JSON list of C-alpha atoms in Angstrom, two decimals:
[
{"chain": "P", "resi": 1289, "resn": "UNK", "atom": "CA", "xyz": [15.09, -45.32, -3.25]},
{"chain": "P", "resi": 1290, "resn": "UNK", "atom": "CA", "xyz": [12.73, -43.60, -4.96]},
{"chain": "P", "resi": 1291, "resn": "UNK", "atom": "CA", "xyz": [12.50, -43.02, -8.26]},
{"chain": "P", "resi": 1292, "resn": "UNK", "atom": "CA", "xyz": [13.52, -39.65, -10.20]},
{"chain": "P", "resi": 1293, "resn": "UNK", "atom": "CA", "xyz": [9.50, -39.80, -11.97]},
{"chain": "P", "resi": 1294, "resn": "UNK", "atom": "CA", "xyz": [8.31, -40.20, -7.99]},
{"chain": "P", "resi": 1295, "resn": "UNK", "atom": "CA", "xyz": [9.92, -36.84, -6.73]},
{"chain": "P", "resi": 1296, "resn": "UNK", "atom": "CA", "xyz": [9.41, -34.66, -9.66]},
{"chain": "P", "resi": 1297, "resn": "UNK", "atom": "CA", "xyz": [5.98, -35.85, -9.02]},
{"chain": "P", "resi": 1298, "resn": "UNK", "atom": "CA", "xyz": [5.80, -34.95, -5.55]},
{"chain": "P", "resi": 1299, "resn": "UNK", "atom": "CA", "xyz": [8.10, -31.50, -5.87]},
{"chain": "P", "resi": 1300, "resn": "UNK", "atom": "CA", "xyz": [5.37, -30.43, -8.76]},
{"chain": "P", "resi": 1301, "resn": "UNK", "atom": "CA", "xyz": [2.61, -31.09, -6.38]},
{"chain": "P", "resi": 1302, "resn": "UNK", "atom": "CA", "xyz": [4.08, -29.13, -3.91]},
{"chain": "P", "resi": 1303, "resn": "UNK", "atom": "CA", "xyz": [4.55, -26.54, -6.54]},
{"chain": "P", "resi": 1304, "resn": "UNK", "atom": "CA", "xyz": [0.75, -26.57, -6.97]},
{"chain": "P", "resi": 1305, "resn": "UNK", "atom": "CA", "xyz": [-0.10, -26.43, -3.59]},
{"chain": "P", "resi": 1306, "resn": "UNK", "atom": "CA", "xyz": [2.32, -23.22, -2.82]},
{"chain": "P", "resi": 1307, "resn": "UNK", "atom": "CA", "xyz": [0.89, -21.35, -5.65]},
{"chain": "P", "resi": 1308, "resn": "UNK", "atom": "CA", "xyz": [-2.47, -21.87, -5.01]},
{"chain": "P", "resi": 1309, "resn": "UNK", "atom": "CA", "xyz": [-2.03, -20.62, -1.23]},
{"chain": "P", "resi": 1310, "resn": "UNK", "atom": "CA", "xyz": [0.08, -17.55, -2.88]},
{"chain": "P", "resi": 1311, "resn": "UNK", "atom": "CA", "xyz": [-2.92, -17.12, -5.06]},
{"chain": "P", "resi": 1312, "resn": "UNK", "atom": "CA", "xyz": [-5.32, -16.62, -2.19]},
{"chain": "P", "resi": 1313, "resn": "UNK", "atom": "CA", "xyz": [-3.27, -14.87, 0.76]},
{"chain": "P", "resi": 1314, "resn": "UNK", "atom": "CA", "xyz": [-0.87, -12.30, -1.42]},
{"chain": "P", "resi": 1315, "resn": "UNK", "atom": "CA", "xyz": [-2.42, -9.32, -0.95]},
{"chain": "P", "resi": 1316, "resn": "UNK", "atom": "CA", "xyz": [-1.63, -5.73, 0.29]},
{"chain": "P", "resi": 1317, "resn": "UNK", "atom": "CA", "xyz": [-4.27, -4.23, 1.23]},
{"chain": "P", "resi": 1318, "resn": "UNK", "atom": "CA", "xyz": [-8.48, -3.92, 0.57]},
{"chain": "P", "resi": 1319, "resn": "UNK", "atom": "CA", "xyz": [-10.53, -1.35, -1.41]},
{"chain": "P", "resi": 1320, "resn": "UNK", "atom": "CA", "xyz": [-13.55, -0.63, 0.57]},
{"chain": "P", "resi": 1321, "resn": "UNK", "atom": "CA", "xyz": [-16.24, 0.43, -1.90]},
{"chain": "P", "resi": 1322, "resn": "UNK", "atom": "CA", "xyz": [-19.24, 2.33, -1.24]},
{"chain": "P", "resi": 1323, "resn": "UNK", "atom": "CA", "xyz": [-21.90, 3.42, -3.99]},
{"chain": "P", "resi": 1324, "resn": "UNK", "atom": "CA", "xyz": [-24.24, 5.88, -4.56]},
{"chain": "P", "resi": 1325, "resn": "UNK", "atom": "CA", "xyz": [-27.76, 4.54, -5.80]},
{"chain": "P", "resi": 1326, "resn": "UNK", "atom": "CA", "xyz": [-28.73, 7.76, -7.22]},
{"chain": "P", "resi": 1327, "resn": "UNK", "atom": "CA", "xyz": [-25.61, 7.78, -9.38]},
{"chain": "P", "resi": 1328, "resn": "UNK", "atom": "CA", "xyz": [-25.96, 4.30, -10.41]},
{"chain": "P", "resi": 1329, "resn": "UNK", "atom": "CA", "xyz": [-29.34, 4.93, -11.05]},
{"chain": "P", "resi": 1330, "resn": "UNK", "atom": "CA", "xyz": [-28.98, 7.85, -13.01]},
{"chain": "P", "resi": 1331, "resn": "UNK", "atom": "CA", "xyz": [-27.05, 7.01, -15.61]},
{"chain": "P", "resi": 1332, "resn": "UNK", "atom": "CA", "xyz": [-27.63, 6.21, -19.73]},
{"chain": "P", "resi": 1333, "resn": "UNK", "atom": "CA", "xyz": [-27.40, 2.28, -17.89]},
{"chain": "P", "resi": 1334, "resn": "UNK", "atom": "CA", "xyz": [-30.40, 2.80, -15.75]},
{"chain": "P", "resi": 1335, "resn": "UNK", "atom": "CA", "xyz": [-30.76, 0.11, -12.79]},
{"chain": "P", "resi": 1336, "resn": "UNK", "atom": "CA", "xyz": [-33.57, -2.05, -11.37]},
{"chain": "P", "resi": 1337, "resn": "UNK", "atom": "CA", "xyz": [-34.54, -2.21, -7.73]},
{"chain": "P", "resi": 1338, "resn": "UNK", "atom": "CA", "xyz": [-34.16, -5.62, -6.01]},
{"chain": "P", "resi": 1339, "resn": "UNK", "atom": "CA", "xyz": [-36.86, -7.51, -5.61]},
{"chain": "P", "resi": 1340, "resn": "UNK", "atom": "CA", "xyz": [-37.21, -7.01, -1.94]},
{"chain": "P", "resi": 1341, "resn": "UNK", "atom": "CA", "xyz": [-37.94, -3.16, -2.83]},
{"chain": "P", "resi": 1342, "resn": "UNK", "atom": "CA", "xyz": [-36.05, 0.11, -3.45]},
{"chain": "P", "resi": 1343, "resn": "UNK", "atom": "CA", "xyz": [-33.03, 0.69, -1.34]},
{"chain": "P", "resi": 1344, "resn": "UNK", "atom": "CA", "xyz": [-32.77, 3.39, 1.12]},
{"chain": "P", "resi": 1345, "resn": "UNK", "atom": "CA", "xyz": [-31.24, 6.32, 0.19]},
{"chain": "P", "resi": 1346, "resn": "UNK", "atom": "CA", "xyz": [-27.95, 5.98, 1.83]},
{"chain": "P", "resi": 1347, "resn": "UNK", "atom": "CA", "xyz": [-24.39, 4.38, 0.44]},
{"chain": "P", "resi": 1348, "resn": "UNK", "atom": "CA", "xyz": [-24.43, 0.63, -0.39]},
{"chain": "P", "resi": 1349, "resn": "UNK", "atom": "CA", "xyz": [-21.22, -1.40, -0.74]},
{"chain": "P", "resi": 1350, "resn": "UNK", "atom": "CA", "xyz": [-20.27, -2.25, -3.25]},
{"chain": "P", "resi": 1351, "resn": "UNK", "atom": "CA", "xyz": [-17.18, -4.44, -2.58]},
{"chain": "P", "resi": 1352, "resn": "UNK", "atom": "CA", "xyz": [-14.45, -5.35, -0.60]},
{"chain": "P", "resi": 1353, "resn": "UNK", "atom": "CA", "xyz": [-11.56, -5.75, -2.92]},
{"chain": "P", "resi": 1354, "resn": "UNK", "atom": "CA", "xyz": [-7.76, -7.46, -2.29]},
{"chain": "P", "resi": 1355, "resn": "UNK", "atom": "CA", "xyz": [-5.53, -5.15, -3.89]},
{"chain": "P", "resi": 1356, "resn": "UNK", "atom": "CA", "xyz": [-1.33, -4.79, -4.44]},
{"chain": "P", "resi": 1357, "resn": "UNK", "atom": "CA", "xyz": [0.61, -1.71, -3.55]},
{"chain": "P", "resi": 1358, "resn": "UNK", "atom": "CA", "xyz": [1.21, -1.36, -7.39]},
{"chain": "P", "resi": 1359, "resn": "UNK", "atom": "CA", "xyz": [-2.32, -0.77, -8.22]},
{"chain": "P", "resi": 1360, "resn": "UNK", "atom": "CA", "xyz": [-2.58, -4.24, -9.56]},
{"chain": "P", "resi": 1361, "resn": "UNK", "atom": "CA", "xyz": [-5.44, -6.74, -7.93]},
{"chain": "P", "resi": 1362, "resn": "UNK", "atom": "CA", "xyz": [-5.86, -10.59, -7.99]},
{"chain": "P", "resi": 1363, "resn": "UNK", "atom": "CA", "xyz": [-8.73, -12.21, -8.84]},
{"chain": "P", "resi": 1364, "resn": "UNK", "atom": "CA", "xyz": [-11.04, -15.21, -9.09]},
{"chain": "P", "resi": 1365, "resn": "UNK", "atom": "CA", "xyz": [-8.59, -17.22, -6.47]},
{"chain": "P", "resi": 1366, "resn": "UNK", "atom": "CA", "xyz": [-10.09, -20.31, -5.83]},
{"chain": "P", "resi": 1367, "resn": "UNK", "atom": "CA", "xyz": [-12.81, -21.93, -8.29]},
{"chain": "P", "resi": 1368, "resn": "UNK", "atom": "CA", "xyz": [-13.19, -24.62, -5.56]},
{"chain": "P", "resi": 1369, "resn": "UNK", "atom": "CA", "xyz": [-14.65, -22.48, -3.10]},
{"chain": "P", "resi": 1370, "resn": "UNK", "atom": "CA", "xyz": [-17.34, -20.73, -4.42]},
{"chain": "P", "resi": 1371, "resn": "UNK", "atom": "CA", "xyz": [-20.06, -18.62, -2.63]},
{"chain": "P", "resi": 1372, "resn": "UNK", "atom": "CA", "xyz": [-22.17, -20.72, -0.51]},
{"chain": "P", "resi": 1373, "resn": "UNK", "atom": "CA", "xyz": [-26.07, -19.06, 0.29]},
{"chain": "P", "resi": 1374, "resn": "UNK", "atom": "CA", "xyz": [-26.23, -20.99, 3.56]},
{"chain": "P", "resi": 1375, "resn": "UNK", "atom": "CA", "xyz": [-22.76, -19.48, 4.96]},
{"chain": "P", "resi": 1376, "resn": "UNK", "atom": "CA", "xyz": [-24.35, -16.15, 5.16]},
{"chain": "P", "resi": 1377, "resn": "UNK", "atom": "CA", "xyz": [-27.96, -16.84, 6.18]},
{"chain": "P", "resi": 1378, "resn": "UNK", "atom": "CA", "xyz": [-27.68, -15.16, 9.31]},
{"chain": "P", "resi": 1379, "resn": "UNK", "atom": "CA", "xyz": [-26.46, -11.70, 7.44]},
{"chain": "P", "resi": 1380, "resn": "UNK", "atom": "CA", "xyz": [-29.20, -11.95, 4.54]},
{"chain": "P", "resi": 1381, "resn": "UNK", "atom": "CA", "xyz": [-31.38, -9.77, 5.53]},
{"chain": "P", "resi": 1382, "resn": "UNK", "atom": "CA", "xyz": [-28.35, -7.27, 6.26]},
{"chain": "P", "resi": 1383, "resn": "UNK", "atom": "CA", "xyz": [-26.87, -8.04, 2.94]},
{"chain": "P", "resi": 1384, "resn": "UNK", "atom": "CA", "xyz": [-29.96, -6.75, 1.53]},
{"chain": "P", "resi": 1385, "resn": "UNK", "atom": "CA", "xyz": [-30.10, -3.61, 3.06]},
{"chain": "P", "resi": 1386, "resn": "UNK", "atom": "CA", "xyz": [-26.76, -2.42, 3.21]},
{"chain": "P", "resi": 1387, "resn": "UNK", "atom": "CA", "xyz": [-25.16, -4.46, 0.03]},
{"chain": "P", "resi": 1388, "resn": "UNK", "atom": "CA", "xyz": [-28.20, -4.27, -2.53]},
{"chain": "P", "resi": 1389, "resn": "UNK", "atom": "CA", "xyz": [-27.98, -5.00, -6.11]},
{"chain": "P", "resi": 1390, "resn": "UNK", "atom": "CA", "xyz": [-29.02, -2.73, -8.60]},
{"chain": "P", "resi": 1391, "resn": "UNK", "atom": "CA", "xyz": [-28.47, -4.17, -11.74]},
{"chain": "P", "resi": 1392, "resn": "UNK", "atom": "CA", "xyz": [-31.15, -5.69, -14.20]},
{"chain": "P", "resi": 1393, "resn": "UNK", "atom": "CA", "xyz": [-32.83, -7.75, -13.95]},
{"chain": "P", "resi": 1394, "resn": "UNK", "atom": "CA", "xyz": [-34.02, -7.38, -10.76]},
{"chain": "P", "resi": 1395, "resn": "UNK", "atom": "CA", "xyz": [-32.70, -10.13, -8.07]},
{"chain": "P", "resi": 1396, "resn": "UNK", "atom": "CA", "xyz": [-32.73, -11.00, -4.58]},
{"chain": "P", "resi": 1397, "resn": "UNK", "atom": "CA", "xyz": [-28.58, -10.13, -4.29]},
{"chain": "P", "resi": 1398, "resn": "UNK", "atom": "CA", "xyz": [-27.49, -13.53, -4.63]},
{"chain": "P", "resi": 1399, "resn": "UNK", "atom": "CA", "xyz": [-25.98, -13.51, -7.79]},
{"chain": "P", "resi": 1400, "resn": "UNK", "atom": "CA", "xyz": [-24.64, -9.78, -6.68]},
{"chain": "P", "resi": 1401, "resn": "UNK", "atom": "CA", "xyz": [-23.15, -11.45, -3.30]},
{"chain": "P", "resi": 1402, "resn": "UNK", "atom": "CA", "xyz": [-21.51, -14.47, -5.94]},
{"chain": "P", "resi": 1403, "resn": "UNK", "atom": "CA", "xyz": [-19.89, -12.53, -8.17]},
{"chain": "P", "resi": 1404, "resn": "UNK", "atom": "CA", "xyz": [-18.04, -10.61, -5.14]},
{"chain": "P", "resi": 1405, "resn": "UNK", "atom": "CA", "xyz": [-17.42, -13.46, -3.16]},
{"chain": "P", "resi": 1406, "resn": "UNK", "atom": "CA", "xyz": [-15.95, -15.64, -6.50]},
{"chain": "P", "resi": 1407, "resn": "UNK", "atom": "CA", "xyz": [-13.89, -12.34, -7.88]},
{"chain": "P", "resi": 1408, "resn": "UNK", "atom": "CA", "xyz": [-12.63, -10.48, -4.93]},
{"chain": "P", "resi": 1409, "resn": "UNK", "atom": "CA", "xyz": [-13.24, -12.53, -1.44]},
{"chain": "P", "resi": 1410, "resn": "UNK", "atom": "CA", "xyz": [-11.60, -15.63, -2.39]},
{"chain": "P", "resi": 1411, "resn": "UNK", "atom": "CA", "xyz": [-8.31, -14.23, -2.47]},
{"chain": "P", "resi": 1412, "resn": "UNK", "atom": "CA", "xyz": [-8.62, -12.95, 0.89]},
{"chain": "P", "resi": 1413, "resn": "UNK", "atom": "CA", "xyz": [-9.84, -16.53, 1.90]},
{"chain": "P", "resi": 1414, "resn": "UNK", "atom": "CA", "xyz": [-7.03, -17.49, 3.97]},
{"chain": "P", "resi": 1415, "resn": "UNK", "atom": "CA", "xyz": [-7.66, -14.19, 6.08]},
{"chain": "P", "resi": 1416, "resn": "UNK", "atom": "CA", "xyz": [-11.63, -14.21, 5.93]},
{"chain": "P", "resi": 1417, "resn": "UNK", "atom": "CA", "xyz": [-14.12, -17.20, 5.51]},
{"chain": "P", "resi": 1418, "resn": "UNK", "atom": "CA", "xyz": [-17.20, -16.55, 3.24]},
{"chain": "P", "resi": 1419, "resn": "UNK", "atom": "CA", "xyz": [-18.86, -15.37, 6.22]},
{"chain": "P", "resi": 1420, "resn": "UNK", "atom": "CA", "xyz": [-16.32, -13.47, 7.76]},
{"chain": "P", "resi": 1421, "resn": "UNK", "atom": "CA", "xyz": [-15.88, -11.89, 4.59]},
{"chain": "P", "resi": 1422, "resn": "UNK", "atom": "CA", "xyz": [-19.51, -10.25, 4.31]},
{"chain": "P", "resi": 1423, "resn": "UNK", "atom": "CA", "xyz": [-19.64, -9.52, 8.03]},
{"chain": "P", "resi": 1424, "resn": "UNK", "atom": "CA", "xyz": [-15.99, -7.38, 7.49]},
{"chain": "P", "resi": 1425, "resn": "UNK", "atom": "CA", "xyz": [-18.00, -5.44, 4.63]},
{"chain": "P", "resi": 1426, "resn": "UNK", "atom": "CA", "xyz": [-21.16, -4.78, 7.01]},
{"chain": "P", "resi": 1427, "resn": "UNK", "atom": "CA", "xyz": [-19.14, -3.71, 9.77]},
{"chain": "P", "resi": 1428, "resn": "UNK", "atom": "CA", "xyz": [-16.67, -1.18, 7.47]},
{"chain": "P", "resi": 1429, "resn": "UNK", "atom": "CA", "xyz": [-19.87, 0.35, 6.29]},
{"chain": "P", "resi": 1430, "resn": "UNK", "atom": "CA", "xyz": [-21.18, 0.99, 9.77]},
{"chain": "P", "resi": 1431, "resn": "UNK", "atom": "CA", "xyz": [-18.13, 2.01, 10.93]},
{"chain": "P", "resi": 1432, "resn": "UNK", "atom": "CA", "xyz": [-17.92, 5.04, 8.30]},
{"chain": "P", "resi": 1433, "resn": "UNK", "atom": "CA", "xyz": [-21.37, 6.00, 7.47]},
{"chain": "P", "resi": 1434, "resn": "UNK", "atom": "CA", "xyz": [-20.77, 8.17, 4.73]},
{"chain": "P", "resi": 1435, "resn": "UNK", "atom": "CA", "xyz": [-24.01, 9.90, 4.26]},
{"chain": "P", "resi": 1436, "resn": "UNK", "atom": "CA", "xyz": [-23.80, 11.05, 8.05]},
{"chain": "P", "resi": 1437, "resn": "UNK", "atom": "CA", "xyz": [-20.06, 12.61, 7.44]},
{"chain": "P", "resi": 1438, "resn": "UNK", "atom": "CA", "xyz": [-21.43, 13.92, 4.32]},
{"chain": "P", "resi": 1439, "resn": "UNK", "atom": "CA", "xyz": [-24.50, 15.70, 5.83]},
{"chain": "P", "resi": 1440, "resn": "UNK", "atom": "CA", "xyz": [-22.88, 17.26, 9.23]},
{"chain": "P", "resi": 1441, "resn": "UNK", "atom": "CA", "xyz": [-20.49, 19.30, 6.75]},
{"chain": "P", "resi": 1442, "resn": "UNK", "atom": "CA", "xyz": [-23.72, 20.08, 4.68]},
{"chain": "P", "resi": 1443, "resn": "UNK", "atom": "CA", "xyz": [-23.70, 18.09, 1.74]},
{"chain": "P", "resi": 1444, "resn": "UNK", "atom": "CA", "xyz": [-26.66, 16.66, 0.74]},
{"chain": "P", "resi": 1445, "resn": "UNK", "atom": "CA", "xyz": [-27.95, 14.61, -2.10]},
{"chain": "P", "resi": 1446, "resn": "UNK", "atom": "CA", "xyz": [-30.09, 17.40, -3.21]},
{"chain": "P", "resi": 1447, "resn": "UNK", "atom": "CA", "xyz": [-29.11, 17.21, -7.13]},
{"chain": "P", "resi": 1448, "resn": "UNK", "atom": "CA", "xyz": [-26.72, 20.37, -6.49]},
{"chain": "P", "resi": 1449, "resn": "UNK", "atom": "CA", "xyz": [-22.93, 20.82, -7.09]},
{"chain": "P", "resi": 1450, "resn": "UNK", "atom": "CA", "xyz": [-20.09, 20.58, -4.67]},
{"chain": "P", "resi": 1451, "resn": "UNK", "atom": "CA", "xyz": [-16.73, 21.14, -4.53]},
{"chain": "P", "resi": 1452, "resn": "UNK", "atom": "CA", "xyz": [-14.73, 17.71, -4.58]},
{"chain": "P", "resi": 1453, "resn": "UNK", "atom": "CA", "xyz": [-12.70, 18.64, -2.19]},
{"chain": "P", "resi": 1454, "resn": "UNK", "atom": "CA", "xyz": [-15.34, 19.37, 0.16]},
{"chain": "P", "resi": 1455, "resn": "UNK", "atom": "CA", "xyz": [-16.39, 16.12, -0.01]},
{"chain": "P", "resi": 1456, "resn": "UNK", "atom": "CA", "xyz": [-13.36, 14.88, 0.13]},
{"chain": "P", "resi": 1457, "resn": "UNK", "atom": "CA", "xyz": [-12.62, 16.87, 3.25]},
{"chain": "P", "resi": 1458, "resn": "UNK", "atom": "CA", "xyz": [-16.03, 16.07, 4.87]},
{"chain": "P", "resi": 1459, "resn": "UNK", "atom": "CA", "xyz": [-15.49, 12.05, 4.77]},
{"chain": "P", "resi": 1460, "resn": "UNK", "atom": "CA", "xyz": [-12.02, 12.78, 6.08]},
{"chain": "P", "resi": 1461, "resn": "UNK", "atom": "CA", "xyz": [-12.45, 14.74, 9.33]},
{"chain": "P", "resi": 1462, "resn": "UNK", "atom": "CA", "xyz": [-15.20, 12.55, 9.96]},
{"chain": "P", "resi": 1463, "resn": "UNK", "atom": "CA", "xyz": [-12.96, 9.22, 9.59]},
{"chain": "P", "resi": 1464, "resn": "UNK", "atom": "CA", "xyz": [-9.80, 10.17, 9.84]},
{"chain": "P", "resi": 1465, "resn": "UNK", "atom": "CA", "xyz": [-8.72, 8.90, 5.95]},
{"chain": "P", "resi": 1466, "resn": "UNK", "atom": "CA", "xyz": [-8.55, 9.73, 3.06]},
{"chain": "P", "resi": 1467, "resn": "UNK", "atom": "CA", "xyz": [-10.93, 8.78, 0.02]},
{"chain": "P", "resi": 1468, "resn": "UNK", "atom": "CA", "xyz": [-10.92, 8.38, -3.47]},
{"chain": "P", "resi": 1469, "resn": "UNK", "atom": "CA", "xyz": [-13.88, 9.51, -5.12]},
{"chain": "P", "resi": 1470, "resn": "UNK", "atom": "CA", "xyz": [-15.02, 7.98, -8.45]},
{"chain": "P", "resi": 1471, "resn": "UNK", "atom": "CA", "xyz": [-17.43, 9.70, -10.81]},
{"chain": "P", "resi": 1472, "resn": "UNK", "atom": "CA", "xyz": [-19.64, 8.60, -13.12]},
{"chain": "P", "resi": 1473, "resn": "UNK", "atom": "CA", "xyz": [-21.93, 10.76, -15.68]},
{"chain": "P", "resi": 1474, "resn": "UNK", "atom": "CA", "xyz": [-25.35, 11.68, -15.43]},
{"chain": "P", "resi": 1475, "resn": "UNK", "atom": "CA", "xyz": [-28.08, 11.65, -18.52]},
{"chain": "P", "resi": 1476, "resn": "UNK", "atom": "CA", "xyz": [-27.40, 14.79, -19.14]},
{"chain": "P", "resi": 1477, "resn": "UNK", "atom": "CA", "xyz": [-23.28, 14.61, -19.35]},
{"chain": "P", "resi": 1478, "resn": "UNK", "atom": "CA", "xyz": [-22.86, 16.22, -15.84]},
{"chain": "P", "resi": 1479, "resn": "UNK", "atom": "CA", "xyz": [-20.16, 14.40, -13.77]},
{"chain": "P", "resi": 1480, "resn": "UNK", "atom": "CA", "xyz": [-21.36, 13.27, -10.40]},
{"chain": "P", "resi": 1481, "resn": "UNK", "atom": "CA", "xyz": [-20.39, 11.29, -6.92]},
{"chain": "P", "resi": 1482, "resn": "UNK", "atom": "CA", "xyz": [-20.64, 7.59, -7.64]},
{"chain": "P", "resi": 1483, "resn": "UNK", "atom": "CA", "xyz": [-18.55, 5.85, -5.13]},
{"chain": "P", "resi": 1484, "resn": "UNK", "atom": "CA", "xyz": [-15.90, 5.90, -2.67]},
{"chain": "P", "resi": 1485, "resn": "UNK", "atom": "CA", "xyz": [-12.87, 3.74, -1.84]},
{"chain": "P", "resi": 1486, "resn": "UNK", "atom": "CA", "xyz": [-11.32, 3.67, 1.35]},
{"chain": "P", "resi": 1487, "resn": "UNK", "atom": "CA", "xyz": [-8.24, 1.66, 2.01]},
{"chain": "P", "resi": 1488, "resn": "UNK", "atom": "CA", "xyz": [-8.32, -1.38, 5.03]},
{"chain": "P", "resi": 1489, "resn": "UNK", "atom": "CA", "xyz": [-5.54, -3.80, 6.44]},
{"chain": "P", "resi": 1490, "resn": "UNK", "atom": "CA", "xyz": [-5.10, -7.23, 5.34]},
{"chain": "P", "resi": 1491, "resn": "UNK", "atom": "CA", "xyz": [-7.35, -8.28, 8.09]},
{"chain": "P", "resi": 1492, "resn": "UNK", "atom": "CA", "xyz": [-10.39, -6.13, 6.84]},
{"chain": "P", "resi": 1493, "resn": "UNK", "atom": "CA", "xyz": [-11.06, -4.47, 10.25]},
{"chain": "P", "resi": 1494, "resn": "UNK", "atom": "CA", "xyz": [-8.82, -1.00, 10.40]},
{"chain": "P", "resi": 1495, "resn": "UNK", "atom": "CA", "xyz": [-9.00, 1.65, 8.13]},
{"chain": "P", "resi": 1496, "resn": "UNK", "atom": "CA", "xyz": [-5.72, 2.59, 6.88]},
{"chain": "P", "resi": 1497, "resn": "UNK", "atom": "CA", "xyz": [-4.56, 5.53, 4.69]},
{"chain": "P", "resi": 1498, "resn": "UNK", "atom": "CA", "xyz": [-4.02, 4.40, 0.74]},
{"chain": "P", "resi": 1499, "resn": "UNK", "atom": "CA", "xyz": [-0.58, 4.13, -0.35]},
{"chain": "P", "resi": 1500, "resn": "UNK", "atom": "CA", "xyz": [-2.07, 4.10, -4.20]},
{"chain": "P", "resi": 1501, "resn": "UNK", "atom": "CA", "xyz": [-5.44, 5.37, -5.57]},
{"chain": "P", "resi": 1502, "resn": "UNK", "atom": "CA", "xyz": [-7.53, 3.89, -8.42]},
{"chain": "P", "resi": 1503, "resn": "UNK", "atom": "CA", "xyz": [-7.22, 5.50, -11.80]},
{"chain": "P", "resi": 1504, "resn": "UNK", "atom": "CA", "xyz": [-9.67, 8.47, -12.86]},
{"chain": "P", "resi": 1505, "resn": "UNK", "atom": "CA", "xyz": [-10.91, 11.32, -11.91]},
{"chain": "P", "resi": 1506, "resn": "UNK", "atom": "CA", "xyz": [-13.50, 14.12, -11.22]},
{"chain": "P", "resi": 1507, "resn": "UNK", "atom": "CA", "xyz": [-14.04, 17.63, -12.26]},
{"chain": "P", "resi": 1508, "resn": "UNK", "atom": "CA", "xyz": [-13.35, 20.11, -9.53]},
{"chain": "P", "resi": 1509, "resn": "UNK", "atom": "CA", "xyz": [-17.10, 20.35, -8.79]},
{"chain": "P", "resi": 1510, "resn": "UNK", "atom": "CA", "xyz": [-19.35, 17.57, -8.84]},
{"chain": "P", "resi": 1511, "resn": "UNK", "atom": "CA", "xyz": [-23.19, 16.84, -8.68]},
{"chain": "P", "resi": 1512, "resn": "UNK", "atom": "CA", "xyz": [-24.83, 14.93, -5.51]},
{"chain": "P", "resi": 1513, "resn": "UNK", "atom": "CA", "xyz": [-27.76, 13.22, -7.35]},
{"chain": "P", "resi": 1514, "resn": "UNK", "atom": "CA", "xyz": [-31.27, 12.65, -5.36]},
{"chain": "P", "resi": 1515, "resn": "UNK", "atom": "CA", "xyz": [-32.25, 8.83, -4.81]}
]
C-alpha cells in the first residue's frame, strides 16, 4: 500500500500540473492590436526608429493579447517557455515590417517580439506555438489593413480631425466588426488615433465581434497625425 506522504505527494503534483495547463489555455478571446506610429511618435514620450530604418507609414501591431469576457487578462504563463529567436527566423524580416518597435533605444524588435511572446503569447501556448503565434498576428494584420479601410472612406493621416465615429464606421464596413479605438495625446494636448483593438477566437484566425471593450475613451473628434 502506499503510503498517505506518497499520494498527497502525487495528488499535489497533479495539482501543479492542472494549474499550470489552466494557466496557459483559459482564455476567452484575443485583443488584436494595431498602432499608429505617428501617434506613438508624437507624443511628450517621443520614440526611436528601429535600427533597420523608419517604419512605413501604415498600422503596426502591436499585440495579440489572451483576454477574459470580464475584461480581466492573464499573463506571463509559462516562465519555461520563453521566446526563442530561431522559432521565428523565417518571419523576421516580416516581423520587422509589420510588428516594428518603436521604443528607445533603438533595437532590432527582439526584445519588442520577447516581451509579447513572454506576457501575452504564452498563455495562448496550448492553442499557438511561438511561431504560430507571430504568424496569427501577421496574417490578422493583412487580413484587415486598416489604413486601406481608413482611406476608401477618406480618412487620411493628414494631421486633421475626424469624427470618431467615422472612423469607427470606416474600419467596420470594411471588416465587418467592430473596433475600439484608443487615444493617446499629442504635444500639444490634442487627443488623437493611437490604436485599435479588434476582437479574434481562441484560435487567433476569425475575427469576432467584442463582447467587452478596453477601458477609456476619445473625444467625439479626433486628430489623424502624419508619420
Amino acid at each position: 500500500m502506499e503510503s498517505k506522504g506518497s499520494t498527497l505527494t502525487k495528488l499535489l503534483l497533479l495539482l501543479n500540473i492542472s494549474l499550470v495547463l489552466c494557466a496557459s489555455e483559459d482564455f476567452d478571446f484575443f485583443y488584436f492590436v494595431q498602432q499608429w506610429p505617428g501617434s506613438y511618435c508624437d507624443t511628450q514620450k517621443t520614440c526611436c526608429y528601429p535600427t533597420t530604418g523608419k517604419p512605413d507609414a501604415d498600422f503596426g501591431i502591436h499585440g495579440l493579447w489572451p483576454n477574459y469576457n470580464d475584461g480581466s487578462y492573464p499573463s506571463n504563463c509559462d516562465p519555461n517557455n520563453p521566446f526563442q529567436e530561431s522559432e521565428i527566423s523565417d518571419l523576421k524580416s516580416s516581423l520587422q515590417s509589420n510588428w516594428p518597435t518603436l521604443a528607445c533605444p533603438s533595437g532590432d524588435g527582439i526584445q519588442f517580439w520577447t516581451h509579447e511572446w513572454d506576457k501575452h503569447g504564452t498563455c495562448s501556448e496550448s492553442v499557438l506555438k511561438q511561431h504560430d503565434y507571430f504568424q496569427a498576428g501577421l496574417s490578422l494584420r493583412e487580413k484587415t489593413n486598416l489604413l486601406k479601410a481608413l482611406n476608401s472612406a477618406g480618412i487620411q493621416p493628414d494631421g486633421q480631425s475626424y469624427s470618431l465615429s467615422s472612423i469607427k464606421g470606416a474600419i467596420k464596413d470594411a471588416i465587418g466588426f467592430t473596433p475600439f479605438i484608443e487615444c493617446n495625446v499629442d504635444t500639444s494636448g490634442n487627443s488623437q488615433l493611437y490604436q485599435v483593438y479588434l476582437c479574434v477566437d481562441t484560435s487567433g484566425s476569425n475575427l469576432i465581434e467584442c463582447t467587452v471593450f478596453p477601458k477609456g475613451k476619445c473625444g467625439s473628434d479626433i486628430q489623424f497625425p502624419s508619420f
